[in-house]
Amino acid sequence: MLSLEDVSKTYKQQKDSITAVQRTDLTVKKGEFVSLIGPSGCGKSTILDIAAGLIPPTEGKVLFEGKDITGKVGYSAYMPQADVLLPWRTILENAVLSLEMKGIKKKEAKEKAAPLMELFGLKGFENHYPFMLSGGMRQRVSFLRTILYEKEMLLLDEPFGKLDAITRLNLQEWLLGICSQLNLTVLFITHDIDEAIYLSDRIYVMSKRPGKVIKEAKVPFGRPRTADVMAEREFGELKRELIGVLR
Ligand SMILES: Nc1ncnc2c1ncn2[C@@H]1O[C@H](COP(=O)(O)OP(=O)(O)O)[C@@H](O)[C@H]1O
Ligand SMILES: [Mg+2]
């Protein structure tokens, strides 16, 4: 569905330049959940931004269903690393922002989003403001907004990075459910190896900067799956292998 072909990115500053990503290939098939893991600063967000069309690569191209979309937005739904809820908008108003940006009237947008509030565990909080919610709930609002772009392909940049362990586990489980229910295809960024294995069908591992994919691993678990896979022998084996590569 989505592929990056021989993508490199060099950020030019006044005097020097930083090569964030060097000659990387990556593919995500329809219906797949693919994670990209690597140390902080290795170019993960850069790759996601390139995949989303938000920044052009210095070299290489991005294909979506075979079509060259390098530097073009609008093919995938993108959820940035930072929490980007608008404090002056209610939860429902934040969620429907993506629909409004598509030109849909606010009233209609709210009608469309309302039935999804329950699925996202936000029912009863429609008229709350972001500061009134827990971190996990704010993240679900961001997710809902991302889902309302109505794209099959999701690009998620460390969505659970700042949450506590239990909230994180609950949201991971919840995300797996949403993905199968809505038939989503996901490219997911994380620096958490357990999270990558638990959620993914396939994992790409990046090296330190300049980031480059140095390993691709298939996760040996089917779906539906629960957090119980974390106690399986194969989980531990794959984890050890990935740690070895990352070190
Ligand atoms: N807009 C930018 N201008 C200059 N350097 C950047 C820019 N964005 C990212 N970088 C640099 O590129 C490298 C990779 O960054 P990033 O893709 O954010 O990594 P990650 O998401 O893996 O932590 C870092 O060294 C970062 O400082
Ligand atoms: Mg990042």
Coordinates of C-alpha atoms and ligand atoms in Angstrom, one line a residue:
M1 CA 0.0 0.0 0.0
L2 CA 2.8 2.4 1.0
S3 CA 6.4 2.2 0.1
L4 CA 9.5 4.3 0.5
E5 CA 12.1 3.6 -2.1
D6 CA 15.8 4.5 -1.4
V7 CA 14.8 7.5 0.7
S8 CA 17.5 9.9 2.1
K9 CA 17.0 13.1 4.0
T10 CA 19.6 15.8 4.7
Y11 CA 18.5 18.8 6.7
K12 CA 20.5 21.9 5.6
Q13 CA 21.2 24.6 8.1
Q14 CA 23.2 27.8 7.7
K15 CA 26.7 26.2 7.8
D16 CA 26.4 22.5 8.2
S17 CA 23.9 19.8 7.2
I18 CA 22.6 16.8 9.1
T19 CA 21.8 13.6 7.3
A20 CA 18.9 12.2 9.3
V21 CA 18.0 9.3 7.0
Q22 CA 20.2 7.5 4.6
R23 CA 19.0 5.2 1.8
T24 CA 16.1 3.5 3.4
D25 CA 13.5 1.2 1.9
L26 CA 10.3 0.4 3.6
T27 CA 6.9 -1.1 2.7
V28 CA 3.6 -1.5 4.4
K29 CA 1.1 -3.9 2.8
K30 CA -2.7 -3.4 3.0
G31 CA -4.0 -4.5 6.4
E32 CA -0.5 -4.8 7.9
F33 CA 0.7 -3.3 11.2
V34 CA 4.3 -2.3 10.7
S35 CA 6.5 -0.7 13.4
L36 CA 9.7 1.3 13.0
I37 CA 11.9 1.2 16.0
G38 CA 15.3 2.8 16.7
P39 CA 17.1 5.0 19.1
S40 CA 16.1 8.6 19.7
G41 CA 17.3 11.0 17.0
C42 CA 17.8 8.2 14.4
G43 CA 15.3 9.7 11.9
K44 CA 12.1 7.9 12.7
S45 CA 9.9 11.0 12.7
T46 CA 11.7 12.2 9.6
I47 CA 10.7 9.0 7.8
L48 CA 7.1 9.3 9.0
D49 CA 7.0 13.0 7.8
I50 CA 8.3 11.9 4.4
A51 CA 5.7 9.1 4.3
A52 CA 3.0 11.6 5.1
G53 CA 4.3 14.0 2.4
L54 CA 4.9 16.7 4.9
I55 CA 8.6 17.0 4.0
P56 CA 10.2 16.1 0.7
P57 CA 13.1 13.5 0.8
T58 CA 16.4 14.7 -0.5
E59 CA 16.5 11.6 -2.6
G60 CA 14.2 8.7 -3.3
K61 CA 10.5 8.4 -3.5
V62 CA 7.2 7.6 -1.8
L63 CA 4.7 5.4 -3.5
F64 CA 1.0 4.9 -2.5
E65 CA -0.7 2.0 -4.2
G66 CA 2.0 2.2 -6.9
K67 CA 1.5 5.9 -7.5
D68 CA 4.4 8.4 -6.9
I69 CA 3.2 10.7 -4.1
T70 CA 6.5 12.1 -3.0
G71 CA 6.0 15.4 -1.2
K72 CA 2.2 15.1 -1.4
V73 CA -0.1 15.0 1.6
G74 CA -3.6 13.6 1.8
Y75 CA -3.1 9.9 1.2
S76 CA -2.7 8.8 4.8
A77 CA -3.9 10.0 8.2
Y78 CA -1.0 11.3 10.3
M79 CA -0.8 11.6 14.0
P80 CA 2.2 13.7 15.1
Q81 CA 4.4 12.9 18.1
A82 CA 3.2 16.0 20.1
D83 CA -0.2 16.3 21.7
V84 CA -1.8 18.8 19.4
L85 CA -5.3 19.3 20.9
L86 CA -6.5 22.8 20.9
P87 CA -7.2 23.9 24.5
W88 CA -10.0 26.2 23.6
R89 CA -12.0 23.5 21.8
T90 CA -14.1 20.8 23.6
I91 CA -13.2 17.1 23.0
L92 CA -15.8 16.8 20.3
E93 CA -14.7 20.0 18.7
N94 CA -11.1 18.8 18.7
A95 CA -12.1 15.4 17.3
V96 CA -14.0 16.9 14.3
L97 CA -11.3 19.3 13.3
S98 CA -10.1 17.0 10.6
L99 CA -13.7 16.9 9.1
E100 CA -13.9 20.7 9.3
M101 CA -10.6 20.9 7.5
K102 CA -12.1 18.8 4.7
G103 CA -14.9 21.4 4.4
I104 CA -17.6 19.6 6.2
K105 CA -19.9 21.8 8.3
K106 CA -19.4 21.7 12.1
K107 CA -22.9 20.4 12.8
E108 CA -22.6 17.6 10.2
A109 CA -19.1 16.8 11.4
K110 CA -20.3 16.4 15.0
E111 CA -23.1 14.1 13.9
K112 CA -20.6 12.0 12.1
A113 CA -18.2 11.9 15.1
A114 CA -20.8 11.3 17.8
P115 CA -21.3 7.6 17.3
L116 CA -17.5 7.0 17.5
M117 CA -17.2 8.6 20.9
E118 CA -18.2 5.4 22.6
L119 CA -15.8 3.3 20.6
F120 CA -13.0 5.6 21.6
G121 CA -14.0 5.6 25.3
L122 CA -15.0 9.3 25.2
K123 CA -18.7 9.1 25.7
G124 CA -19.9 11.6 28.3
F125 CA -16.8 13.7 27.8
E126 CA -17.9 15.4 24.5
N127 CA -18.1 18.8 26.1
H128 CA -15.1 18.6 28.4
Y129 CA -11.9 20.5 27.5
P130 CA -8.5 18.8 27.0
F131 CA -7.1 20.0 30.3
M132 CA -9.9 18.1 32.1
L133 CA -8.8 14.7 30.7
S134 CA -6.1 12.2 31.5
G135 CA -3.2 11.6 29.2
G136 CA -4.7 8.4 27.9
M137 CA -8.0 10.1 27.0
R138 CA -6.3 13.0 25.3
Q139 CA -4.4 10.5 23.2
R140 CA -7.7 8.8 22.3
V141 CA -9.1 12.2 21.2
S142 CA -6.0 12.6 18.9
F143 CA -6.6 9.1 17.6
L144 CA -10.3 9.9 16.9
R145 CA -9.3 13.0 15.0
T146 CA -6.8 11.0 13.0
I147 CA -9.4 8.3 12.3
L148 CA -11.9 10.9 11.1
Y149 CA -9.6 11.8 8.2
E150 CA -11.1 8.6 6.9
K151 CA -8.0 7.1 5.4
E152 CA -7.2 3.5 5.5
M153 CA -3.5 4.1 6.1
L154 CA -2.5 5.5 9.5
L155 CA 0.9 7.0 10.3
L156 CA 1.4 7.1 14.1
D157 CA 4.4 8.8 15.7
E158 CA 5.1 7.3 19.2
P159 CA 1.4 7.8 20.3
F160 CA 1.9 6.1 23.7
G161 CA 5.4 7.6 24.4
K162 CA 4.4 9.7 27.3
L163 CA 1.9 7.5 29.1
D164 CA 2.3 5.4 32.2
A165 CA 2.7 1.6 31.8
I166 CA -0.8 0.6 32.6
T167 CA -2.5 3.2 30.5
R168 CA -0.2 2.3 27.7
L169 CA -1.1 -1.4 27.9
N170 CA -4.8 -0.6 27.9
L171 CA -4.4 1.7 24.9
Q172 CA -2.2 -0.8 23.0
E173 CA -4.9 -3.4 23.5
W174 CA -7.6 -0.9 22.5
L175 CA -5.6 0.1 19.3
L176 CA -5.4 -3.6 18.2
G177 CA -9.2 -3.8 18.5
I178 CA -9.8 -0.6 16.6
C179 CA -7.4 -1.7 13.8
S180 CA -9.2 -4.9 13.2
Q181 CA -12.6 -3.4 13.5
L182 CA -11.9 -0.6 11.1
N183 CA -9.5 -2.6 8.8
L184 CA -6.7 -0.2 9.2
T185 CA -3.2 -0.3 7.8
V186 CA -0.6 1.2 10.2
L187 CA 2.9 2.5 10.1
F188 CA 3.8 2.9 13.8
I189 CA 6.8 4.5 15.4
T190 CA 8.1 3.6 18.8
H191 CA 11.3 3.2 20.7
D192 CA 9.7 0.5 22.8
I193 CA 10.6 -3.0 21.7
D194 CA 7.8 -4.8 23.7
E195 CA 5.3 -2.4 22.2
A196 CA 6.6 -3.0 18.7
I197 CA 6.4 -6.8 19.1
Y198 CA 3.0 -6.9 20.8
L199 CA 1.3 -4.7 18.2
S200 CA 3.1 -5.5 14.9
D201 CA 3.1 -8.0 12.0
R202 CA 6.5 -6.8 11.0
I203 CA 9.2 -4.6 12.5
Y204 CA 11.9 -2.5 10.9
V205 CA 14.9 -1.6 13.1
M206 CA 16.9 1.6 12.4
S207 CA 20.5 2.3 13.2
K208 CA 21.7 5.4 14.9
R209 CA 22.0 8.6 12.9
P210 CA 22.2 8.7 9.9
G211 CA 19.3 6.3 10.3
K212 CA 19.0 3.4 8.0
V213 CA 16.9 0.2 8.2
I214 CA 19.3 -2.5 9.4
K215 CA 16.9 -5.2 10.1
E216 CA 13.4 -6.4 9.2
A217 CA 11.7 -8.9 11.5
K218 CA 8.5 -10.8 11.1
V219 CA 6.5 -11.2 14.4
P220 CA 5.5 -14.8 14.9
F221 CA 2.0 -14.2 16.3
G222 CA -1.3 -14.1 14.6
R223 CA -4.5 -12.1 15.3
P224 CA -6.5 -11.5 17.3
R225 CA -3.8 -11.4 20.0
T226 CA -3.7 -10.4 23.6
A227 CA -1.0 -9.1 25.9
D228 CA -0.5 -12.7 26.9
V229 CA 1.9 -13.0 23.9
M230 CA 4.4 -11.1 26.0
A231 CA 4.8 -14.2 28.1
E232 CA 5.5 -16.5 25.2
R233 CA 9.0 -17.9 24.5
E234 CA 9.0 -16.5 20.9
F235 CA 8.4 -13.0 22.3
G236 CA 11.5 -13.2 24.5
E237 CA 13.5 -14.6 21.6
L238 CA 12.6 -11.9 19.2
K239 CA 13.1 -9.2 21.9
R240 CA 16.6 -10.5 22.6
E241 CA 17.4 -10.5 18.9
L242 CA 16.1 -6.9 18.4
I243 CA 18.0 -5.7 21.4
G244 CA 21.2 -7.2 19.9
V245 CA 20.6 -5.4 16.6
L246 CA 19.9 -2.1 18.4
R247 CA 23.0 -2.3 20.5
Ligands
LIG1 N1 13.8 20.3 10.7 C1 15.0 19.9 11.1 N2 16.1 20.6 10.8 C2 17.3 20.2 11.2 N3 17.5 19.0 11.8 C3 16.5 18.2 12.0 C4 15.1 18.6 11.7 N4 14.3 17.6 12.1 C5 15.0 16.7 12.6 N5 16.3 17.0 12.6 C6 17.5 16.2 13.0 O1 17.4 14.9 12.4 C7 17.7 13.9 13.2 C8 16.6 12.9 13.2 O2 15.4 13.5 13.9 P1 14.0 12.7 14.0 O3 13.6 12.3 12.7 O4 13.1 13.6 14.8 O5 14.5 11.5 14.9 P2 13.6 10.5 15.9 O6 12.2 10.7 15.6 O7 14.1 9.1 15.6 O8 13.9 10.8 17.3 C9 18.0 14.5 14.6 O9 19.4 14.6 14.7 C10 17.3 15.8 14.5 O10 18.0 16.8 15.3
MG2 MG 10.6 11.3 16.7

